[in-house]
Short mmCIF file of C-alpha atoms in Angstrom, two decimals:
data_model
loop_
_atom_site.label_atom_id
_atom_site.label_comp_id
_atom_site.label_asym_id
_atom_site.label_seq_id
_atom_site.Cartn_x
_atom_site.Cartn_y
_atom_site.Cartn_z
CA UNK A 1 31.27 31.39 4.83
CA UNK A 2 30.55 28.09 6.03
CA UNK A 3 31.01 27.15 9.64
CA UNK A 4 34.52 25.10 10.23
CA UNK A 5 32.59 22.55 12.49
CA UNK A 6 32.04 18.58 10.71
CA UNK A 7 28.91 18.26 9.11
CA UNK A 8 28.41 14.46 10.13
CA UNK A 9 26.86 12.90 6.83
CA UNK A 10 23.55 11.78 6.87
CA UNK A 11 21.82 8.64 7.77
CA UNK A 12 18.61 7.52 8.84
CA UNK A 13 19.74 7.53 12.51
CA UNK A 14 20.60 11.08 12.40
CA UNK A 15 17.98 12.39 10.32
CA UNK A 16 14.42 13.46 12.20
CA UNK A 17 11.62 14.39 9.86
CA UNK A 18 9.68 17.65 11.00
CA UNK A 19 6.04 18.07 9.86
CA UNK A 20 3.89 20.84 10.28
CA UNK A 21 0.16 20.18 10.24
CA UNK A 22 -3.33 22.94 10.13
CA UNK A 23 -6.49 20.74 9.66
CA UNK A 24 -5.06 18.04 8.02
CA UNK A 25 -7.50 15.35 5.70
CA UNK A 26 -8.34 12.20 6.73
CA UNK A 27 -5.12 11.11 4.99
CA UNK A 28 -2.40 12.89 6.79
CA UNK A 29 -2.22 9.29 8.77
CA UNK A 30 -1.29 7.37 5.56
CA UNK A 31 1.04 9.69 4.54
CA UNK A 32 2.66 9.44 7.85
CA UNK A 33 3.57 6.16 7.32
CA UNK A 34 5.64 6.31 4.26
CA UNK A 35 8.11 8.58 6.49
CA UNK A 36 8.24 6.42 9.77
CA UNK A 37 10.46 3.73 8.30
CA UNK A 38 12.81 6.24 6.85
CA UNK A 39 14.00 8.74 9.60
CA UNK A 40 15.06 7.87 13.41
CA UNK A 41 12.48 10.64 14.72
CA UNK A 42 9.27 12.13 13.58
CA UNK A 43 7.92 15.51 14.87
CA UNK A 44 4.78 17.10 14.49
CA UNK A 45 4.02 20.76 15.18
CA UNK A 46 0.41 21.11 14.94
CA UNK A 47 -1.22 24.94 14.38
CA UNK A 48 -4.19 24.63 16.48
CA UNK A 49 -5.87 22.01 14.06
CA UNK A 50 -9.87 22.29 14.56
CA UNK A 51 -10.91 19.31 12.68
CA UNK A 52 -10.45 16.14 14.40
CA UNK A 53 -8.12 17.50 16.51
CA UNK A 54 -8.48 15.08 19.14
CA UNK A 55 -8.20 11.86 17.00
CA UNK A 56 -5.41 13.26 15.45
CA UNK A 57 -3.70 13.92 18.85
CA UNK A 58 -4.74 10.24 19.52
CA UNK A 59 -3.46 8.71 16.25
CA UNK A 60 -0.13 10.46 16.52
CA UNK A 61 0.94 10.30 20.34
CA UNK A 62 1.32 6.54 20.53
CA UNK A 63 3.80 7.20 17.26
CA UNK A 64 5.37 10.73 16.56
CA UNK A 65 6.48 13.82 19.15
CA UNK A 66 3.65 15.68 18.89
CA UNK A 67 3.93 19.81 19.52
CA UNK A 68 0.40 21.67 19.72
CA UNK A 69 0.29 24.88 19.64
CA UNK A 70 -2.62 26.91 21.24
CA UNK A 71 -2.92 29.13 18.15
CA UNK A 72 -1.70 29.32 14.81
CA UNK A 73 2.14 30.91 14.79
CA UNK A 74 2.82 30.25 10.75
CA UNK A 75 4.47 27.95 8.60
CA UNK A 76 8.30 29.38 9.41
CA UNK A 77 7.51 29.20 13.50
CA UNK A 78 6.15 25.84 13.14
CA UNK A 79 9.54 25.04 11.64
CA UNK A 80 11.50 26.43 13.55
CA UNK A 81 9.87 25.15 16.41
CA UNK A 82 10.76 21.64 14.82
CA UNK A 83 14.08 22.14 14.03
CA UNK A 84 14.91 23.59 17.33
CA UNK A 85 13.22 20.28 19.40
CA UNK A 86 15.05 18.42 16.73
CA UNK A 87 18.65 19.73 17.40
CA UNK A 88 17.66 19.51 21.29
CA UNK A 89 17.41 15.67 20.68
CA UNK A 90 21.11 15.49 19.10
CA UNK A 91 19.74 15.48 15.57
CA UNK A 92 22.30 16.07 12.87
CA UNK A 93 19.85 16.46 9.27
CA UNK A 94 16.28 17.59 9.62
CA UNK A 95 13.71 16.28 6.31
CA UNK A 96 11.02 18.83 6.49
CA UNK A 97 7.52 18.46 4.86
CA UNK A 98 3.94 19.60 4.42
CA UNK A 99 0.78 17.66 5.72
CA UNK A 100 -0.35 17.20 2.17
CA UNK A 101 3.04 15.32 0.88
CA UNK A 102 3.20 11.90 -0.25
CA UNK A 103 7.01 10.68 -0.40
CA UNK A 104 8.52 8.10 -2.33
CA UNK A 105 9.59 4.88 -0.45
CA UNK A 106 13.08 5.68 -1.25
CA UNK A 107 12.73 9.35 -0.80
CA UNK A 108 15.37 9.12 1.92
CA UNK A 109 17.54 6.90 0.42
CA UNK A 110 18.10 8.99 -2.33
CA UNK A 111 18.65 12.36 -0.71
CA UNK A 112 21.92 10.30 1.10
CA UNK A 113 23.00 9.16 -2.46
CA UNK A 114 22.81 12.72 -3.70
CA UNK A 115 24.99 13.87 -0.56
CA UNK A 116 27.56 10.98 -1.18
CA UNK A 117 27.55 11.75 -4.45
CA UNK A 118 27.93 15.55 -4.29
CA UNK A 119 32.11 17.02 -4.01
CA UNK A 120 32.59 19.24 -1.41
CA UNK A 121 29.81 17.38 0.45
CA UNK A 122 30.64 19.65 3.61
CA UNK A 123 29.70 22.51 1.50
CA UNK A 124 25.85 20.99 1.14
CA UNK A 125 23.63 23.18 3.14
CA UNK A 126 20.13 21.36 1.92
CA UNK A 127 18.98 18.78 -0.22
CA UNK A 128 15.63 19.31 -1.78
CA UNK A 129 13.21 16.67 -3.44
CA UNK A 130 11.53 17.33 -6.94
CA UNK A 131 8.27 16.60 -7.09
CA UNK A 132 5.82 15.46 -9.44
CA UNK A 133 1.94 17.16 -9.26
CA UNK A 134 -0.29 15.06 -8.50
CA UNK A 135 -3.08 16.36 -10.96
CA UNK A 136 -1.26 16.87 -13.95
CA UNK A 137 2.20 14.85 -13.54
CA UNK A 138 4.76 17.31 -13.75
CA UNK A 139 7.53 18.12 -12.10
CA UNK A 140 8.50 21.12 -10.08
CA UNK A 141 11.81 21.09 -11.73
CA UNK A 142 12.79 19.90 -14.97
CA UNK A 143 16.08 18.18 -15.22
CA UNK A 144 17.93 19.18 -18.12
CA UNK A 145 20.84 16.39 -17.81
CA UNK A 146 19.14 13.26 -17.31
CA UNK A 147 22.16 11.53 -16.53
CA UNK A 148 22.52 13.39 -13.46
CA UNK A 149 21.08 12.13 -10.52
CA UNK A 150 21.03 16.05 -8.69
CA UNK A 151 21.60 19.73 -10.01
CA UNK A 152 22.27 22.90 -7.95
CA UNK A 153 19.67 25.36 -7.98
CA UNK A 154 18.73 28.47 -6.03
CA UNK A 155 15.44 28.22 -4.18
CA UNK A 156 14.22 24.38 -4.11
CA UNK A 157 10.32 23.67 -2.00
CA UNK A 158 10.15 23.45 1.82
CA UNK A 159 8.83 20.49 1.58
CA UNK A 160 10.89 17.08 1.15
CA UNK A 161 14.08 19.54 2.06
CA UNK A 162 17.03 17.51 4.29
CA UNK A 163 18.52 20.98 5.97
CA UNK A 164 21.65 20.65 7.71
CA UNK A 165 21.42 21.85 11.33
CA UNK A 166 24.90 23.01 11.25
CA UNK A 167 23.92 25.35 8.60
CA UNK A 168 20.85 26.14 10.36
CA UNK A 169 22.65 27.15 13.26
CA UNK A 170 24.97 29.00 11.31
CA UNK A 171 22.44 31.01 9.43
CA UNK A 172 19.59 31.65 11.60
CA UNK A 173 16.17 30.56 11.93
CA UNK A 174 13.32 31.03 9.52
CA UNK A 175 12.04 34.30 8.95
CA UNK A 176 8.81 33.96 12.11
CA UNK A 177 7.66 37.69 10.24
CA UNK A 178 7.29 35.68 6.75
CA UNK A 179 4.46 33.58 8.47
CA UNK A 180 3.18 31.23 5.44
CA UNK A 181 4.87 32.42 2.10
CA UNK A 182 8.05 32.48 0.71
CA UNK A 183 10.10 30.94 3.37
CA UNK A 184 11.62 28.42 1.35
CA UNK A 185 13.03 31.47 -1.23
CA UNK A 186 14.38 33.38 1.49
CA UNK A 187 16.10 30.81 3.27
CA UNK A 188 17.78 29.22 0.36
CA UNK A 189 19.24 32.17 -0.62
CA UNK A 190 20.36 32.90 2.53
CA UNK A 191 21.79 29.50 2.54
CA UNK A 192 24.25 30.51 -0.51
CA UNK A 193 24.97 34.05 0.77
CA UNK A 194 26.84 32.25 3.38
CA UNK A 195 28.30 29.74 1.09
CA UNK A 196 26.51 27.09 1.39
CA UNK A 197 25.08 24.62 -1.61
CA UNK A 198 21.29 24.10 -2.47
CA UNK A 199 20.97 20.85 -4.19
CA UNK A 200 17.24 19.08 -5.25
CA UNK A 201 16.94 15.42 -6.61
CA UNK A 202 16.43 14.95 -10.83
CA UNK A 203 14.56 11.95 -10.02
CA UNK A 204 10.72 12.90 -8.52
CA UNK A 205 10.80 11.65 -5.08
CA UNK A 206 7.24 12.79 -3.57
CA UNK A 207 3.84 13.58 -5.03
CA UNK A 208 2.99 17.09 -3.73
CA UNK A 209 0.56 20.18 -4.60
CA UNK A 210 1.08 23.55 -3.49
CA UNK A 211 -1.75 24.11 -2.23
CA UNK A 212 -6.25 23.77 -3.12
CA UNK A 213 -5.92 23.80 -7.05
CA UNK A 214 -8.61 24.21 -9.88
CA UNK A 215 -9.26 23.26 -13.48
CA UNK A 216 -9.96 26.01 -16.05
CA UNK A 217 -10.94 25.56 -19.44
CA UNK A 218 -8.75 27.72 -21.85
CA UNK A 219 -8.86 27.68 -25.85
CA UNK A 220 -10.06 24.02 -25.35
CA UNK A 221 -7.36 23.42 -23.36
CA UNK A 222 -7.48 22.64 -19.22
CA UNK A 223 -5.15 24.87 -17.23
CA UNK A 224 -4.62 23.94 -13.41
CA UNK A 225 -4.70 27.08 -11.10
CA UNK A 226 -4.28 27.84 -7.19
CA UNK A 227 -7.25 28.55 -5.48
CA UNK A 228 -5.70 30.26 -2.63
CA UNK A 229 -7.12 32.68 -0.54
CA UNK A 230 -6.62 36.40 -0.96
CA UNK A 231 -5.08 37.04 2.21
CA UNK A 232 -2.05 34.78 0.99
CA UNK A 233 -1.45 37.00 -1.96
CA UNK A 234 -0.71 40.14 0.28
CA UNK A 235 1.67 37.74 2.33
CA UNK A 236 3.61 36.41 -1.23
CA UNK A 237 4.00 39.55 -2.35
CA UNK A 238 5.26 41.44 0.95
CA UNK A 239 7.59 38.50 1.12
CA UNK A 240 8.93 38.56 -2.34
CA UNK A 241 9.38 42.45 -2.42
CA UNK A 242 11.32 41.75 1.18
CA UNK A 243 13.42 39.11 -0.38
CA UNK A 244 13.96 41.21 -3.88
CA UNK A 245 15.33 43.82 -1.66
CA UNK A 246 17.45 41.55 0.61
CA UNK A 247 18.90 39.86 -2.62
CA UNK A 248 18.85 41.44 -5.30
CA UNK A 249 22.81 42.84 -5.48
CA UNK A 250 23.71 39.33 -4.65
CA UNK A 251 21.09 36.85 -6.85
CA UNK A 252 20.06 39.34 -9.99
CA UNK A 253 19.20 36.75 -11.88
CA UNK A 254 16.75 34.63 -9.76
CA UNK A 255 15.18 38.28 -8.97
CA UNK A 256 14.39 39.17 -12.95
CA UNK A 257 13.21 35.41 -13.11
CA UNK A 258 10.93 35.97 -9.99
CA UNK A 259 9.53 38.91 -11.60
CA UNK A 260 8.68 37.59 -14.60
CA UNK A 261 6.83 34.80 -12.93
CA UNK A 262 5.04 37.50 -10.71
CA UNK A 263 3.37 39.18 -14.20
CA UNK A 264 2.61 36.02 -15.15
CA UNK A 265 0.92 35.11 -11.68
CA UNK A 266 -1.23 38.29 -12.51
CA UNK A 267 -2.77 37.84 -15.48
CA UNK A 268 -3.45 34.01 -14.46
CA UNK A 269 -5.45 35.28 -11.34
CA UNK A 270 -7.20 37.63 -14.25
CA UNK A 271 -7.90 35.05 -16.80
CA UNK A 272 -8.92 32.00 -14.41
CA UNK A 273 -9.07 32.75 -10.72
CA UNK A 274 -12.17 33.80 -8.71
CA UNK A 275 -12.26 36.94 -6.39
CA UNK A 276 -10.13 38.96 -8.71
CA UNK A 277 -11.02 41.93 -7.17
CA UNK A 278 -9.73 41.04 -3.52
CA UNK A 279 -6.94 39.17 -4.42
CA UNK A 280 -5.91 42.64 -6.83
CA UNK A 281 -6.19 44.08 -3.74
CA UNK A 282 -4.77 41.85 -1.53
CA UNK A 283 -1.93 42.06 -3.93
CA UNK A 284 -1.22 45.82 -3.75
CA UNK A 285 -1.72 45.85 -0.19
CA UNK A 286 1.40 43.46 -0.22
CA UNK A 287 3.02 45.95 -2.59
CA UNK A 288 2.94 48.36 -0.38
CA UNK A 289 3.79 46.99 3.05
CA UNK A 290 7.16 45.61 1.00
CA UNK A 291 7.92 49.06 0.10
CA UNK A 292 7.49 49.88 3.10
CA UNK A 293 8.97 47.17 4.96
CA UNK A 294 5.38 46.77 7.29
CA UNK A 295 5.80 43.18 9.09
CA UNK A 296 2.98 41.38 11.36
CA UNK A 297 0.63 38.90 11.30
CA UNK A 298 -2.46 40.06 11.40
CA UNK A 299 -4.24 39.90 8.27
CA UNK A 300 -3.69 35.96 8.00
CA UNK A 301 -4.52 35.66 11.58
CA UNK A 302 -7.62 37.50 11.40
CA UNK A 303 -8.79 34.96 8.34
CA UNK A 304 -7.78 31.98 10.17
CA UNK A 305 -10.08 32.45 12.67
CA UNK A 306 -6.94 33.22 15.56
#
């Protein structure tokens, strides 16, 4: 159940935006920007960046709270390493988001109309912001009811997410063991196992691409693929066997959904991806540390050069 503690309601004054960056582009500055006018507080948690790493130490200082970490400790400790300097500063909302996402100038000022707008607003656990690809123009999620501003859903991106740090206190921190993938699935539904409501904006409110992505040509068509490395296959699929089995008596139907989306991430990688043999292997690797609940870090530290 939800805690019994107020949720204050969010505003720019109690809202810090935490940002974790690994070799960020050239970029990463710009982007920066778009979120200073539009949270009190802006924290970056850097994972041992190589390139540039002093300029972008020098860039952000004189602007942001800067955290550097001596090695790489994941996406999910890099967050929580956020949120946790965030509620130390009396923070009551966190907005977190990837190096590589662009937000809409009114990104924040529509996550606060969703929350005002919302019922049981003390119910509202996290706020997530649709997002439109910047390569082909869709959106993450389609809204069926364009009338509505906001629809609840189960597992909305990281990225662009305003997470209550009441509920995150309440909960628990991100899974550290998850390092990269599927953080965002397993906290959400973690979020509503305790009772708490996932909401993410109709409207697109940041331009955002999960990840390096390709163009294939297919039956004259172009499809647009990850290009991720293998090592991050054996980490999705670890992950999403860990969070089938954590979830599956509670959320059936987001687990048959997240299967069917798994055979369909296979024969992509066959049809279009490159190093189909590691990442096949990569893959079944991850299949079996999930069965047999294997945690650790090593494989992605080993490729990113920790």
């Amino acid at each position: 159940m939800c805690r019994t503690m107020p949720t204050p309601s969010p505003s720019k004054d109690n809202i810090a935006a935490v940002i974790v960056s690994y070799n960020p582009d050239s970029e990463f500055a710009h982007r920066l920007d778009r979120i200073f006018p539009q949270v009190a507080r802006v924290i970056v948690v850097d994972n041992s960046s190589v390139s540039f790493r002093e300029e972008l130490h020098r860039v952000l200082l004189s602007k942001v709270e800067l955290i550097a970490n001596p090695y790489n400790v994941g996406l999910a400790g890099a967050l929580n390493q956020g949120v946790r300097r965030a509620v130390e500063l009396g923070f009551a909302w966190v907005l977190m988001l990837d190096q590589d996402s662009l937000i809409d100038h009114d990104m924040v000022d529509c996550l606060l109309e969703i929350y005002h707008h919302y019922p049981f607003p003390q119910k509202v656990g996290l706020i997530g912001s649709n997002a439109r690809s910047p390569i082909s123009g869709r959106l993450y999620m389609e809204c069926y009811q364009r009338q509505k501003i906001f629809m609840e859903v189960k597992t909305p991106m990281t990225s662009g997410s305003l997470l209550s740090v009441n509920a995150y206190e309440q909960i628990g921190p991100f899974r550290d063991d998850f390092f990269i993938e599927a953080i965002d699935l397993e906290y959400c539904l973690r979020l509503r196992k305790h009772g708490y409501k996932v909401l993410i904006s109709c409207k697109p409110l940041m331009t955002h691409a999960a990840g390096k992505m390709k163009e294939r040509r297919f039956l004259r068509r172009v499809v647009v693929v990850p290009d991720h490395e293998p090592w991050r296959y054996h980490y999705q699929l670890r992950n999403l066997i860990f969070v089938v089995r954590s979830y599956f008596w509670q959320e059936p139907g987001w687990v048959f959904v997240a299967l069917v989306n798994f055979m369909k991430a296979l024969v992509r990688i066959l049809l279009f991806e490159d190093n189909r043999l590691r990442k096949f292997n990569a893959i079944w690797r991850g299949i079996r540390d999930g069965i047999i609940s294997r945690n650790g870090g090593k494989e992605a530290s080993h490729h990113l050069g920790e």
